[in-house]
Coordinates of C-alpha atoms in Angstrom, one line a residue:
X29 CA 145.3 21.5 12.4
X30 CA 143.6 22.2 9.2
X31 CA 143.8 20.5 7.1
X32 CA 142.8 17.4 10.1
X33 CA 139.6 19.4 10.7
X34 CA 138.3 19.9 7.1
X35 CA 138.7 16.2 6.3
X36 CA 136.5 15.8 9.7
X37 CA 133.7 18.1 8.9
X38 CA 130.6 16.4 9.8
X39 CA 131.6 13.5 11.0
X40 CA 131.3 12.3 14.7
X41 CA 134.7 13.0 15.7
X42 CA 135.6 11.7 19.2
X43 CA 138.5 9.7 20.7
X44 CA 137.7 6.1 21.5
X45 CA 136.5 6.3 25.0
X46 CA 138.2 3.6 26.6
X47 CA 141.8 4.0 27.8
X48 CA 142.6 0.5 28.5
X49 CA 142.3 -3.0 26.4
X50 CA 139.1 -4.8 27.8
X51 CA 138.7 -8.5 27.2
X52 CA 134.7 -8.4 27.1
X53 CA 135.5 -5.3 24.1
X54 CA 137.5 -8.1 22.1
X55 CA 134.9 -10.8 22.2
X56 CA 132.0 -8.1 20.6
X57 CA 134.5 -7.0 18.3
X58 CA 134.9 -10.2 17.3
X59 CA 130.8 -10.8 17.0
X60 CA 130.4 -7.8 15.4
X61 CA 132.9 -9.0 12.7
X62 CA 130.9 -12.7 12.7
X63 CA 127.9 -10.8 12.4
X64 CA 128.1 -9.0 9.6
X65 CA 131.2 -10.8 7.8
X66 CA 129.1 -14.3 8.0
X67 CA 133.0 -15.1 8.8
X68 CA 133.8 -17.8 11.9
X69 CA 137.4 -17.9 10.4
X70 CA 140.3 -17.6 12.8
X71 CA 142.5 -15.3 10.2
X72 CA 139.4 -14.0 8.7
X73 CA 138.2 -12.1 12.1
X74 CA 142.1 -10.6 12.6
X75 CA 142.0 -9.8 9.4
X76 CA 139.6 -8.3 9.4
X77 CA 139.8 -5.8 12.9
X78 CA 143.3 -5.0 11.7
X79 CA 142.1 -3.2 8.4
X80 CA 139.5 -1.9 10.7
X81 CA 142.3 -1.0 13.0
X82 CA 144.1 1.0 10.7
X83 CA 140.9 2.3 9.0
X84 CA 139.8 3.9 13.2
X85 CA 143.4 5.2 14.3
X86 CA 143.8 7.8 10.9
X87 CA 140.0 8.4 11.4
X88 CA 139.3 8.7 14.9
X89 CA 143.2 8.6 16.2
X90 CA 142.4 5.6 18.9
X91 CA 143.0 1.4 17.6
X92 CA 139.5 -0.1 18.5
X93 CA 141.1 -3.0 19.6
X94 CA 143.6 -0.7 22.2
X95 CA 145.8 -3.8 21.8
X96 CA 149.5 -4.3 20.7
X97 CA 150.4 -5.0 17.5
X98 CA 153.1 -7.3 16.1
X99 CA 153.8 -8.4 12.5
X100 CA 154.0 -12.2 12.2
X101 CA 154.4 -14.3 8.9
X102 CA 151.0 -14.1 7.4
X103 CA 150.5 -10.3 8.1
X104 CA 150.0 -7.8 11.1
X105 CA 147.6 -9.0 14.2
X106 CA 146.9 -7.5 17.6
X107 CA 148.7 -10.0 19.7
X108 CA 146.1 -10.0 23.2
X109 CA 143.4 -10.8 20.5
X110 CA 145.2 -13.4 18.4
X111 CA 145.1 -15.1 22.4
X112 CA 141.5 -14.8 23.4
X113 CA 140.5 -15.9 19.6
X114 CA 143.5 -19.3 20.2
X115 CA 142.1 -19.3 23.5
X116 CA 145.5 -18.7 25.0
X117 CA 145.0 -16.6 28.0
X118 CA 146.5 -18.6 31.1
X119 CA 147.2 -15.2 32.1
X120 CA 143.8 -13.6 31.9
X121 CA 141.9 -13.5 35.6
X122 CA 138.9 -15.8 37.0
X123 CA 137.0 -12.6 35.7
X124 CA 138.3 -12.4 32.6
X125 CA 138.7 -15.8 31.5
X126 CA 134.8 -16.0 32.1
X127 CA 133.9 -13.5 29.2
X128 CA 136.0 -16.3 26.8
X129 CA 132.5 -18.2 27.5
X130 CA 131.4 -16.1 24.3
X131 CA 133.9 -18.2 22.7
X132 CA 133.8 -21.6 21.0
X133 CA 135.5 -23.8 18.1
X134 CA 134.1 -25.1 15.4
X135 CA 134.7 -27.8 12.9
X136 CA 133.7 -26.4 8.9
X137 CA 134.8 -28.7 6.2
X138 CA 137.3 -30.1 8.1
X139 CA 138.9 -27.1 9.8
X140 CA 138.6 -25.1 12.8
X141 CA 136.6 -21.9 12.9
X142 CA 135.7 -20.2 16.0
X143 CA 131.8 -19.4 16.8
X144 CA 131.5 -16.6 18.6
X145 CA 127.7 -16.8 20.3
X146 CA 125.7 -13.8 21.0
X147 CA 126.4 -10.8 22.7
X148 CA 125.5 -6.8 22.7
X149 CA 127.9 -4.4 20.9
X150 CA 127.9 -1.9 24.2
X151 CA 131.4 -1.4 24.7
X152 CA 132.0 -0.2 20.8
X153 CA 130.8 3.0 19.7
X154 CA 129.7 4.4 16.5
X155 CA 132.2 5.3 15.0
X156 CA 134.0 1.9 15.8
X157 CA 131.0 0.3 14.0
X158 CA 131.4 2.3 10.6
X159 CA 135.3 1.5 10.6
X160 CA 134.7 -2.2 11.3
X161 CA 131.7 -1.6 8.6
X162 CA 133.7 0.0 6.5
X163 CA 136.7 -3.0 6.8
X164 CA 134.3 -5.8 6.1
X165 CA 132.4 -3.8 3.4
X166 CA 136.0 -3.4 1.5
X167 CA 137.9 -6.4 2.4
X168 CA 135.1 -9.3 1.5
X169 CA 135.7 -12.3 -0.2
X170 CA 139.0 -10.9 -1.0
X171 CA 143.1 -13.0 0.3
X172 CA 143.2 -10.7 3.0
X173 CA 146.5 -11.7 4.1
X174 CA 148.3 -11.0 0.6
X175 CA 146.5 -7.9 1.3
X176 CA 148.0 -7.2 4.7
X177 CA 151.5 -7.5 3.5
X178 CA 151.2 -4.7 0.8
X179 CA 150.6 -2.1 4.4
X180 CA 153.9 -0.4 5.6
X181 CA 153.1 -2.4 9.4
X182 CA 153.7 -5.7 8.0
X183 CA 156.5 -4.4 5.4
X184 CA 159.2 -3.0 6.8
X185 CA 160.3 -6.3 7.8
X186 CA 159.0 -7.8 4.5
X187 CA 162.9 -8.7 3.8
X188 CA 163.2 -10.5 7.2
X189 CA 160.5 -12.1 7.0
X190 CA 161.2 -14.1 4.2
X191 CA 164.6 -14.8 5.1
X192 CA 163.5 -16.5 7.8
X193 CA 165.7 -14.3 10.6
X194 CA 162.7 -13.6 12.6
X195 CA 159.0 -15.2 13.5
X196 CA 157.8 -12.2 15.0
X197 CA 158.5 -8.2 15.5
X198 CA 156.5 -4.6 17.1
X199 CA 155.0 -3.3 14.5
X200 CA 155.4 0.6 14.5
X201 CA 152.6 2.8 15.2
X202 CA 153.6 5.5 13.2
X203 CA 153.4 2.9 10.4
X204 CA 149.7 3.2 10.7
X205 CA 149.7 6.8 9.7
X206 CA 151.6 6.2 6.2
X207 CA 149.7 5.1 2.6
X208 CA 152.1 2.0 1.5
X209 CA 153.9 1.5 -1.6
X210 CA 151.6 1.1 -4.7
X211 CA 154.0 0.5 -6.8
X212 CA 155.1 -2.3 -4.6
X213 CA 151.9 -2.9 -3.4
X214 CA 150.8 -6.4 -6.0
X215 CA 147.4 -7.4 -4.2
X216 CA 145.9 -3.9 -3.0
X217 CA 146.5 -3.5 -7.7
X218 CA 144.8 -6.6 -7.9
X219 CA 141.8 -5.6 -6.2
X220 CA 141.4 -2.3 -6.4
X221 CA 142.9 -1.2 -9.5
X222 CA 145.5 0.4 -8.3
X223 CA 144.5 2.4 -5.6
X224 CA 145.1 2.3 -2.2
X225 CA 141.1 1.6 -1.2
X226 CA 142.7 3.3 2.5
X227 CA 144.4 5.9 1.7
X228 CA 144.9 9.2 2.9
X229 CA 146.6 12.8 2.0
X230 CA 149.9 13.4 3.4
X231 CA 149.1 15.9 5.1
X232 CA 146.2 15.0 6.9
X233 CA 147.8 12.4 8.5
X234 CA 151.2 13.8 9.2
X235 CA 149.1 15.9 11.6
X236 CA 146.4 13.3 12.6
X237 CA 149.9 11.2 13.4
X238 CA 150.7 14.5 15.2
X239 CA 147.5 14.3 17.4
X240 CA 147.6 11.0 17.6
X241 CA 150.4 11.1 19.8
X242 CA 149.6 13.9 21.8
X243 CA 146.7 11.8 23.0
X244 CA 149.2 10.0 24.1
X245 CA 151.4 12.7 25.9
X246 CA 153.8 11.8 23.3
X247 CA 155.3 13.7 20.8
X248 CA 155.7 13.0 16.8
X249 CA 158.8 13.2 15.1

């Protein structure tokens, strides 16, 4: 793991200390994004989370959300987080439902947006906040859907979506550890001068994927 050790030098380097998805933590994530991005758009909240998860899993080998990702027409999404932001949460228990009190709907220019009431960040690690900060810094003011379509998590299914053969697909976790094909990434090229802002060395990514899969008790091929 020499390349991995080199990349991790001088970093706070540890795994996510939570081993299960936590509803309160998802609300904290959305509040953090809202607070520092100044966005109340459901779409933008979900996309900032995707980019932050992509950053975090490649840097620290864990999704911040600990969610299950699916590809939809408008890009990759964390599925439970999307349910929470939509309040499509009939399956939650009473305690978990209580956490949704922080989430409200508001109208801005006639459009339905999300407003998260003030809540702490005690369930977010320093590394996770760094990843969220980087997501907001890099992608603020850009067309997040278009950019998300350039990444492998969604690009794998591009033709199926274009031909209307599917409405959703589970995302392959190994795609988080792939760089996009920059020659076929029009939005990335437009906003980032033909360079992937999340680029990582291929050898590093191979080792990072191996480390992540082993942490799950699996073997990366």
